[in-house]
Coordinates of C-alpha atoms in Angstrom, one line a residue:
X1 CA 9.9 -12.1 28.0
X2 CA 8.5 -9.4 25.5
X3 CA 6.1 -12.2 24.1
X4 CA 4.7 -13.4 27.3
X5 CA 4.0 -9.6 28.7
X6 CA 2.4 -8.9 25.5
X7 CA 0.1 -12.8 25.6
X8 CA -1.1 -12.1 29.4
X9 CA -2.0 -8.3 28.6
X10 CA -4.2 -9.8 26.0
X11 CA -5.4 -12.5 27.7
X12 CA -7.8 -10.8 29.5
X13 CA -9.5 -9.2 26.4
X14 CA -9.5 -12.3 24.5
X15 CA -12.6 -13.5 24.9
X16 CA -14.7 -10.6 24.8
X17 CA -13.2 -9.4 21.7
X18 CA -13.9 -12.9 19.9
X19 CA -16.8 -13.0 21.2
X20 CA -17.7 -9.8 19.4
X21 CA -15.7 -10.8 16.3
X22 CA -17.5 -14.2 15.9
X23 CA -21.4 -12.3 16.2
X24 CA -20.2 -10.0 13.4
X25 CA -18.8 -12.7 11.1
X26 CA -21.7 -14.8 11.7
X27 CA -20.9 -17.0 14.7
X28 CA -19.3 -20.0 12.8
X29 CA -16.1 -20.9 15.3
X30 CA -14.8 -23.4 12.7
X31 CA -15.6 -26.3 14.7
X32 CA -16.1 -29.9 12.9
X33 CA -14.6 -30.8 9.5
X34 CA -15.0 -28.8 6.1
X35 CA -18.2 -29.6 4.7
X36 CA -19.7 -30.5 7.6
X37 CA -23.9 -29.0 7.5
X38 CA -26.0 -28.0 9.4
X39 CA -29.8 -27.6 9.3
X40 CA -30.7 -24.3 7.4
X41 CA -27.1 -23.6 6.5
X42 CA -24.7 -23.5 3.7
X43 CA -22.3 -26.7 3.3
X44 CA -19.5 -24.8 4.4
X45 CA -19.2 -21.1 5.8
X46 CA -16.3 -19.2 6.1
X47 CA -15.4 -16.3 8.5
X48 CA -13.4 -13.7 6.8
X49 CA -11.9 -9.7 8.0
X50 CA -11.7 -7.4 6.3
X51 CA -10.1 -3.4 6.0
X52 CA -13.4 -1.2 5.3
X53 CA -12.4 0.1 1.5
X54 CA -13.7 0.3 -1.7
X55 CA -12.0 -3.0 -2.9
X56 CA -13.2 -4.9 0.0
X57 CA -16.7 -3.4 0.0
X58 CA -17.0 -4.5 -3.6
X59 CA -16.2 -7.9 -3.1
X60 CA -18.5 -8.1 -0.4
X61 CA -21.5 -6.7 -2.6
X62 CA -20.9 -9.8 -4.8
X63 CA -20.2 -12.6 -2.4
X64 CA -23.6 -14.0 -3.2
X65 CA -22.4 -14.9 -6.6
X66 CA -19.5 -16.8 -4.5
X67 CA -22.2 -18.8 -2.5
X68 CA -24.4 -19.4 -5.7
X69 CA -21.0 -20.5 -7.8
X70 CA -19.4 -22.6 -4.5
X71 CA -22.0 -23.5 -1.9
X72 CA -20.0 -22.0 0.4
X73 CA -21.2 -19.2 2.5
X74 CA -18.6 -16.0 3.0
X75 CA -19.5 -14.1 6.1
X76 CA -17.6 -10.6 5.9
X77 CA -16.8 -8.7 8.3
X78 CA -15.6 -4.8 6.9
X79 CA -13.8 -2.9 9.6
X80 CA -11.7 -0.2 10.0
X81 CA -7.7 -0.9 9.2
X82 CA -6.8 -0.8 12.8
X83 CA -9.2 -2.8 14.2
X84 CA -9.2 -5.5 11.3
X85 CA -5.6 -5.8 12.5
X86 CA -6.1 -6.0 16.2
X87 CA -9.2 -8.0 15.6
X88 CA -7.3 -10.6 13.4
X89 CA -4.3 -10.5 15.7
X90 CA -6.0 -11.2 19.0
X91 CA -7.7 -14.6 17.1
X92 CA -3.9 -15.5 15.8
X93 CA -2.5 -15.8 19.7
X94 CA -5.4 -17.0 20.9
X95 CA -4.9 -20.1 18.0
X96 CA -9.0 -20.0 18.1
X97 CA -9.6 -21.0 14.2
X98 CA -12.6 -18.2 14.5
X99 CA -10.9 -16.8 10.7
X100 CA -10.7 -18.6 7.9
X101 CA -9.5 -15.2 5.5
X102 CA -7.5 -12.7 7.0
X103 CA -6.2 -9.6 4.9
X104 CA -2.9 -8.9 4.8
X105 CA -0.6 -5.9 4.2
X106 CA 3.3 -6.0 2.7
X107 CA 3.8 -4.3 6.1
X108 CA 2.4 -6.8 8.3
X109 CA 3.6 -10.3 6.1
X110 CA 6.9 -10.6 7.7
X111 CA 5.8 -10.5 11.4
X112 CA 2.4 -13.1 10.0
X113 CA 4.8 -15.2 8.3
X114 CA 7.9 -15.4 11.2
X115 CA 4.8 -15.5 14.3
X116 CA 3.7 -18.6 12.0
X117 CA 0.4 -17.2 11.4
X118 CA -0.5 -17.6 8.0
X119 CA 0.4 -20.6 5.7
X120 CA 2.0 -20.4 2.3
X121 CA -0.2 -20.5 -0.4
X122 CA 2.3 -22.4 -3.3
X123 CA 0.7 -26.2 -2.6
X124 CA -2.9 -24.6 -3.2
X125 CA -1.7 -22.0 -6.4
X126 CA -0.2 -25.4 -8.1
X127 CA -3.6 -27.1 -7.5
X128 CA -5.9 -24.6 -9.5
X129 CA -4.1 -23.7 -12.4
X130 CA -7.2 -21.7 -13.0
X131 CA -5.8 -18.9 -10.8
X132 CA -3.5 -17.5 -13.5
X133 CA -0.8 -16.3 -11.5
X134 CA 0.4 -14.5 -14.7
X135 CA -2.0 -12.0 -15.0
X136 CA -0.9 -10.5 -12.2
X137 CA 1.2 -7.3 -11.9
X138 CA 4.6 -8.1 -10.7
X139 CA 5.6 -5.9 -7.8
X140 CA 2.0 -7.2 -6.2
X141 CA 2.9 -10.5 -5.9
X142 CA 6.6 -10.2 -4.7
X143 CA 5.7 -7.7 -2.5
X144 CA 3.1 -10.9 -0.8
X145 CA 6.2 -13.4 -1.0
X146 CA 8.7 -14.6 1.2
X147 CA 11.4 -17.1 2.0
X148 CA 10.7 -18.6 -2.3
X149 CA 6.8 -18.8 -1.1
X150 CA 3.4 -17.0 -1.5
X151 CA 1.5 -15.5 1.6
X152 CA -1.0 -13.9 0.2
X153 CA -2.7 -13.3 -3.3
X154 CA -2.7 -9.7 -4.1
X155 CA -6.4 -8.0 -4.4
X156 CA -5.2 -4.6 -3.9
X157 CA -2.3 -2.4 -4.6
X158 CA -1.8 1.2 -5.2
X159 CA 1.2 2.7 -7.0
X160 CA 2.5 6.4 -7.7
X161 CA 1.8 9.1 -10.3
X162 CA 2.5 12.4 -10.4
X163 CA -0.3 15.0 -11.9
X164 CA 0.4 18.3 -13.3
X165 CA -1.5 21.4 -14.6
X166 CA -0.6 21.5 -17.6
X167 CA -1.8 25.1 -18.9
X168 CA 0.6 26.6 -15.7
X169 CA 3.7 24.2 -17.2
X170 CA 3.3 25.8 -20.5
X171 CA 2.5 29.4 -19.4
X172 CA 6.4 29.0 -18.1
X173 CA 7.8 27.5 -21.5
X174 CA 7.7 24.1 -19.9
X175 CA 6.4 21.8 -22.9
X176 CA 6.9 18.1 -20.8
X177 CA 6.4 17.2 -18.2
X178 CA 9.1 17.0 -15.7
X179 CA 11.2 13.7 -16.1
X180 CA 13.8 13.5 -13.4
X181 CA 13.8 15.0 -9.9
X182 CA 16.1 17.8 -10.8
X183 CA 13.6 18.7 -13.7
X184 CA 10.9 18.9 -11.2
X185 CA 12.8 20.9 -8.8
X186 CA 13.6 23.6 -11.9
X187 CA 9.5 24.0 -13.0
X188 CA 8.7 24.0 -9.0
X189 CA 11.0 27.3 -8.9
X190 CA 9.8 28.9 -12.5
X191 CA 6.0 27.8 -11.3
X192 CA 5.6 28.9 -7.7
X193 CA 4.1 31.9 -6.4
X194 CA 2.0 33.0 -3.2
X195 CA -1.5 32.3 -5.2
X196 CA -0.9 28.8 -6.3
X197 CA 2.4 27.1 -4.9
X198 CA 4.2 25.2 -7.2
X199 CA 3.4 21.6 -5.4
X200 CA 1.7 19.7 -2.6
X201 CA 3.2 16.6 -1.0
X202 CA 2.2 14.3 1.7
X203 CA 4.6 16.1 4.8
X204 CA 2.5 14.2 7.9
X205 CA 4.4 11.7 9.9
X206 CA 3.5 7.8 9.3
X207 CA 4.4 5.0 7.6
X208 CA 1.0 5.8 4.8
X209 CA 2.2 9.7 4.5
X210 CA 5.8 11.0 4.3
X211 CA 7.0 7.7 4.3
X212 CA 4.4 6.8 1.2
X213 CA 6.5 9.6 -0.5
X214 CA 10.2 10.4 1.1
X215 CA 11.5 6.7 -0.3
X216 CA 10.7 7.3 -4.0
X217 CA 12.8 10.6 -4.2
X218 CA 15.8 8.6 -2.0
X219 CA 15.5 5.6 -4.0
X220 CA 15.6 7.9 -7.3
X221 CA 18.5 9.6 -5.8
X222 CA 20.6 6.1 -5.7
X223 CA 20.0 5.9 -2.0
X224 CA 19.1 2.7 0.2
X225 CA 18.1 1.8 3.8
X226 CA 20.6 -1.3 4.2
X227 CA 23.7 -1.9 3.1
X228 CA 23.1 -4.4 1.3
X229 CA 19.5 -5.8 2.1
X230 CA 18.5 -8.2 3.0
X231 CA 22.2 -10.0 3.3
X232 CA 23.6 -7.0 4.9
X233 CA 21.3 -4.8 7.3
X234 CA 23.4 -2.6 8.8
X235 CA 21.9 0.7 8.7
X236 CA 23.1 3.3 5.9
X237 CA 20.3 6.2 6.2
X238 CA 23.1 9.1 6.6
X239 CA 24.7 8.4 3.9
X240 CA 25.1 11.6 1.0
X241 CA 22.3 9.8 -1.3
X242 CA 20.2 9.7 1.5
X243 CA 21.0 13.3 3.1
X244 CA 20.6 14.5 -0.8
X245 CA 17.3 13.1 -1.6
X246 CA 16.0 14.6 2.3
X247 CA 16.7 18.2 1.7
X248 CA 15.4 17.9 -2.0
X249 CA 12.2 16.8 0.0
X250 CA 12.4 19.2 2.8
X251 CA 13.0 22.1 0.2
X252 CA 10.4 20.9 -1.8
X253 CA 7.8 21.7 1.9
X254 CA 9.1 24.6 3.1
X255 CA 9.6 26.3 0.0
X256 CA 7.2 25.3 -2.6
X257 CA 4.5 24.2 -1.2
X258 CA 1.2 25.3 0.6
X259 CA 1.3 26.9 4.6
X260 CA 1.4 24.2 6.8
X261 CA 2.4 21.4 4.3
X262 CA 4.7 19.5 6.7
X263 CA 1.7 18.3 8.1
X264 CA -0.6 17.5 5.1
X265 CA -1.7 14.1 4.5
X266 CA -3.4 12.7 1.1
X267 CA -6.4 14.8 2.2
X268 CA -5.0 18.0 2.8
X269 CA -2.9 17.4 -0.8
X270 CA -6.3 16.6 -3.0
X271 CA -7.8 19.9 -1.4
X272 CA -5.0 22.0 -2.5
X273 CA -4.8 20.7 -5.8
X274 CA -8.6 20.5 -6.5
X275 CA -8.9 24.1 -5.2
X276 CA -6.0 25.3 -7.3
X277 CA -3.5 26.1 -4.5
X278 CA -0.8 23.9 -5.6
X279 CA -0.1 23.0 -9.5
X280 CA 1.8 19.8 -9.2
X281 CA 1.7 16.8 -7.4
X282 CA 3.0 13.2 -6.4
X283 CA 1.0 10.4 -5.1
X284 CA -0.6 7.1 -5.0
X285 CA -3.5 6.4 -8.1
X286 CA -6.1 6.5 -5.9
X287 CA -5.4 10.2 -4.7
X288 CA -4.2 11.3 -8.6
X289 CA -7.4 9.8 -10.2
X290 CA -9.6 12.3 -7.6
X291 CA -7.7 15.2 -9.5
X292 CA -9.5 14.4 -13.0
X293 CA -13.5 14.1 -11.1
X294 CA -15.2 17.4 -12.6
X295 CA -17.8 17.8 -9.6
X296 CA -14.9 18.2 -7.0
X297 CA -11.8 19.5 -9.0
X298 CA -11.4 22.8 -10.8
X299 CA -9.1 22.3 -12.5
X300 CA -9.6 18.7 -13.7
X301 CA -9.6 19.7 -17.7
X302 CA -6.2 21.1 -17.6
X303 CA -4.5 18.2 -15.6
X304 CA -2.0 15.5 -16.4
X305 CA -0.3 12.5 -15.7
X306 CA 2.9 11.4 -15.8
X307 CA 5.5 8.8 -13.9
X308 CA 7.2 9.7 -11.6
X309 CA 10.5 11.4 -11.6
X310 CA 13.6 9.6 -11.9
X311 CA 16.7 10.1 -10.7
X312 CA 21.1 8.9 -11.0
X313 CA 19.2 5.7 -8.8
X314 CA 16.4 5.1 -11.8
X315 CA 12.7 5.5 -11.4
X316 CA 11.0 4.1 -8.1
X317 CA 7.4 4.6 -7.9
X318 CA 5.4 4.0 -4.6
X319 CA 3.8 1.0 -3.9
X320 CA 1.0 0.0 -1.3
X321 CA -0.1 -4.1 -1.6
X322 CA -2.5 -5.7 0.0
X323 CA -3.7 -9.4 0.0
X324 CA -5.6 -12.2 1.0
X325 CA -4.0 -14.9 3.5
X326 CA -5.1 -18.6 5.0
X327 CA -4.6 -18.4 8.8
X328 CA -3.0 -21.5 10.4
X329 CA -5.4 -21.7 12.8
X330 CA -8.1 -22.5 10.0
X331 CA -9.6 -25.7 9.2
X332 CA -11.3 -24.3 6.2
X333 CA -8.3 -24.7 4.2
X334 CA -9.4 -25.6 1.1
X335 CA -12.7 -23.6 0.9
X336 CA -10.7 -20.4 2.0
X337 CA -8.6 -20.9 -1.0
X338 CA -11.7 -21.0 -2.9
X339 CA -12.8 -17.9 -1.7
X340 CA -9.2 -16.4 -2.1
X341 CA -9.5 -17.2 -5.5
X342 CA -12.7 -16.1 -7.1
X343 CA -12.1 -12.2 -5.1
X344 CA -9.0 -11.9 -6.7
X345 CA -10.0 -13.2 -10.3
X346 CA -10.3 -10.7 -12.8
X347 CA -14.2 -11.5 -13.1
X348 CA -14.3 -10.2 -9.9
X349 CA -11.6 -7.3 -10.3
X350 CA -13.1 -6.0 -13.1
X351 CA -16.8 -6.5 -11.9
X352 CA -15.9 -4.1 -8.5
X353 CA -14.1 -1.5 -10.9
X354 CA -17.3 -1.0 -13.4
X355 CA -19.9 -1.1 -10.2
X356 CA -17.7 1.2 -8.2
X357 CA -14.4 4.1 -8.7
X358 CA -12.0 1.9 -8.0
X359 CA -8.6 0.9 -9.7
X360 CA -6.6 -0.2 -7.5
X361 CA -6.4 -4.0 -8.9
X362 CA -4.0 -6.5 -9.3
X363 CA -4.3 -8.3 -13.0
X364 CA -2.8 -6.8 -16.0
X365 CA -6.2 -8.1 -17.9
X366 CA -8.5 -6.0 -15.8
X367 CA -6.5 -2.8 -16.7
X368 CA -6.4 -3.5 -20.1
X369 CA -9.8 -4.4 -20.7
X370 CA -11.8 -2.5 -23.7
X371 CA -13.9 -1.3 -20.6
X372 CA -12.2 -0.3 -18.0
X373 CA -10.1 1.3 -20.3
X374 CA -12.6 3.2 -21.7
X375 CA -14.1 3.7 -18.0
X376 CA -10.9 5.3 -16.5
X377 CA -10.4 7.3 -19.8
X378 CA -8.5 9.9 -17.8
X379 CA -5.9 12.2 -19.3
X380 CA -6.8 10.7 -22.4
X381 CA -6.2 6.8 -21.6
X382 CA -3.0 7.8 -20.4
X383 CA -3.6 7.0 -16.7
X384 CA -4.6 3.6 -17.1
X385 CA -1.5 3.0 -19.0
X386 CA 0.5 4.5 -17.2
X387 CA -0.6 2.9 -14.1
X388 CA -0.3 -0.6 -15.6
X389 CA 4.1 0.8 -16.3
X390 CA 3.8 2.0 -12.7
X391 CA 3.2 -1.0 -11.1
X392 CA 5.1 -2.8 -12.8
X393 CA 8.6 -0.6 -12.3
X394 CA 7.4 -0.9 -8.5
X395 CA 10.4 -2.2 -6.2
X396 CA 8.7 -5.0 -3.8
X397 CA 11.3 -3.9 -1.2
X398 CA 10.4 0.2 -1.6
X399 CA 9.5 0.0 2.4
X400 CA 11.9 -2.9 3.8
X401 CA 10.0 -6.8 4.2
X402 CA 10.9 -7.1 7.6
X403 CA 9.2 -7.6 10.6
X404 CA 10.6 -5.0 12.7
X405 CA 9.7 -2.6 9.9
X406 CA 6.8 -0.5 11.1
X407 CA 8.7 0.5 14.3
X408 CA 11.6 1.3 11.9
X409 CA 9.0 3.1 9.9
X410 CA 8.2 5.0 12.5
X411 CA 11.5 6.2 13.9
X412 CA 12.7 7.5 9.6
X413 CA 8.9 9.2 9.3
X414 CA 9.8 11.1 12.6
X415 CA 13.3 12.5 11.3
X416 CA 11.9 13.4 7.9
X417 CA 9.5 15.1 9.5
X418 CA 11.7 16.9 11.8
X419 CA 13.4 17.7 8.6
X420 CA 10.8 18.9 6.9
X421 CA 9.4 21.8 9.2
X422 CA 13.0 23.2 9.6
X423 CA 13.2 21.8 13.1
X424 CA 16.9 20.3 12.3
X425 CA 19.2 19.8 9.6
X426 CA 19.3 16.5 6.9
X427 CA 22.6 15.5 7.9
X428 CA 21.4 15.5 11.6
X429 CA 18.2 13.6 11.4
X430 CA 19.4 10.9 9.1
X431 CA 22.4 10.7 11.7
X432 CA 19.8 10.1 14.8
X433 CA 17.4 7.9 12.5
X434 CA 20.3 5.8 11.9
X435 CA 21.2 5.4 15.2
X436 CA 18.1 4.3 16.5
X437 CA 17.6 2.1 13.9
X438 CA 20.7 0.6 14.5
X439 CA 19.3 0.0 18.1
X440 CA 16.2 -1.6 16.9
X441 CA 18.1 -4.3 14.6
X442 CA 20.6 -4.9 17.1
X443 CA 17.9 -5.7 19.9
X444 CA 16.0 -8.1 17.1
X445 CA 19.0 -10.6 16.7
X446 CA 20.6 -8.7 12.9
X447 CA 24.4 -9.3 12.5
X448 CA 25.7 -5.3 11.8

């Protein structure tokens, strides 16, 4: 009943969006067999969305070396996140074969892959052993996979650092750089004051803010979403590990961390650490490498990088993939593939990170290149090394693979949040997170 309220509202709006969709991409419906010309055109063109970021306006800049290496014409289209999705989404239901790429986040796979939207990509991998599957970065690739198969190949994904000023560490007696999560905790305290608070930390509700950052302190802290996931999904977010790992967070916002910090996002966190307000910090690569850029950060000389903390549950970095997928409703199979292939090659990786400031890629070989290496020389070529060991201790599962997870997503980022500004207790908000998370597996079919 859900599925057929949500088809006729869209109904409606069908057309018109596509219509729009299939101007920008270039007004190729898919129509007639691959390879199929036509006067003035390439052999083969294929429409392809795409999130508006650096790694996707990168590829787009070279896709003329695609054509000239393939015959085979990509027409982009970069939008914002948001409307890529709707925009890709509307053409899935509608089953109008308008896309032949669609990008893909590890949010979004498991509702693609169980609304039979995409196609596995294992029968296409095995055919071009030129792809080198190996030479990517592990977490990337499980983080794409389902069910023993490949949705997606990965062409961007971001993991956590944390970066540190190292003069006010040492100025306290503090010679390394905080380890574990209890270590942190101990410099936050000898390091804070009213002029320059001792950290800043994504606080904002959302699935990209607090919920980027809560799960790598309740991983750390041995804690867990599920029972025993994915077997078991009952519900276990008020359990002690759990309640422990929220009040280090929430003590770690109210207490040591810029005014207003329960509602900072990645933004809000580069400003205070640029302009010297906060000393420490933990985030995703593409927010810690904006730290070290001289024009914008005061304090870029004296700052460091490290991995992030560990605690009694190990080390859990975060982890943000994204990748490219075959819609079903293509007939462009093949060609997509192509396409799919060469953007996330480490030609093409490396080419976007030396024309652009980007390191967000996917192969081990691109972040160990002479080049890039030298490039991203920050902290000394720590970063880049560390990033490569960051990736690669990355749990695939850090935000749950399952469908329903961005409306469970939402319901934790709420209660942490809650948690956070001193609206209600730990023990409390985990309690009512896992209640209505409860609700929402128990409505989707789980066994509990």
């Amino acid at each position: 009943m859900r599925e057929r309220r949500w088809k006729k509202a869209v109904s409606g709006m069908l057309g018109a969006v596509l219509a729009i969709g299939l101007t920008a991409c270039g007004g190729n419906s898919g129509g007639g067999s691959e390879g199929a010309t036509q006067e003035g055109a390439s052999a083969t063109e294929l429409n392809i969305v795409l999130f508006d970021n650096l790694t996707n306006q990168g590829i787009s800049a070279l896709s003329h070396e695609f054509e000239e290496k393939t015959g085979i014409k990509a027409n982009i289209t970069l939008l914002g996140q948001d409307v890529a999705e709707k925009r890709m989404q509307l053409d899935f239901i509608g089953n109008t074969g308008a896309l032949d790429v669609a990008y893909m986040s590890f949010i979004m796979m498991q509702s693609w892959v169980k609304a039979g939207w995409v196609v596995p990509l294992d029968e296409y991998i095995q055919a071009n052993t030129d792809v080198e599957m190996d030479d990517f970065a592990t977490a990337p690739v499980e983080s794409l996979s389902l069910n023993g198969q490949i949705w997606a190949l990965p062409s961007f994904a971001e993991t956590g650092l944390m970066a540190y000023r190292q003069d006010i560490l040492e100025s306290k007696g503090i010679a390394t750089p905080p380890d574990t999560w209890t270590e942190f905790m101990d410099a936050a305290k000898a390091i804070h004051t009213n002029e320059t608070a001792a950290v800043a930390l994504r606080g904002k509700r959302g699935q990209g803010l607090n919920m980027f950052i809560f799960p790598s302190m309740m991983w750390g802290f041995g804690g867990s979403y599920f029972k025993n996931y994915p077997d078991d999904m009952t519900p276990i977010l008020d359990r002690p590990e759990n309640v422990e790992a929220l009040r280090f967070y929430s003590d770690l916002v109210q207490n040591y961390s810029p005014q207003g910090a329960s509602n900072f996002s990645f933004a809000e966190v580069i400003s205070a650490y640029q302009q010297g307000k906060a000393a420490m910090t933990v985030d995703g690569t593409s927010i810690i490498s904006q730290l070290f850029d001289r024009e914008t950060s005061k304090y870029a000389e004296q700052t460091k990088v490290a991995l992030v903390p560990q605690g009694p549950g190990g080390r859990s970095p975060m982890i943000a993939v994204h990748g490219l997928a075959i819609p079903k409703s293509s007939d462009k199979k093949e060609a997509a593939f192509e396409f799919i292939k060469w953007a996330t090659s480490a030609e093409v990786q490396k080419k976007v990170a030396m024309n652009d400031y980007w390191m967000d890629f996917t192969r081990n070989s691109v972040a160990e290149d002479p080049e890039i290496v030298q490039k991203y020389d920050l902290d000394g070529g720590n970063f880049m090394k560390l990033r490569s060991e960051s990736l690669n201790l990355a749990r695939s599962d850090y935000r749950p693979l399952i469908p329903e997870w961005p409306q469970i997503g939402d319901i934790i980022a709420a209660q942490v949040n809650a948690a956070a500004t001193g609206a209600a207790s730990a023990e409390v908000v985990l309690k009512e997170a896992n209640k209505q998370v409860a609700e929402v597996l128990k409505n989707a079919g789980y066994d509990q």
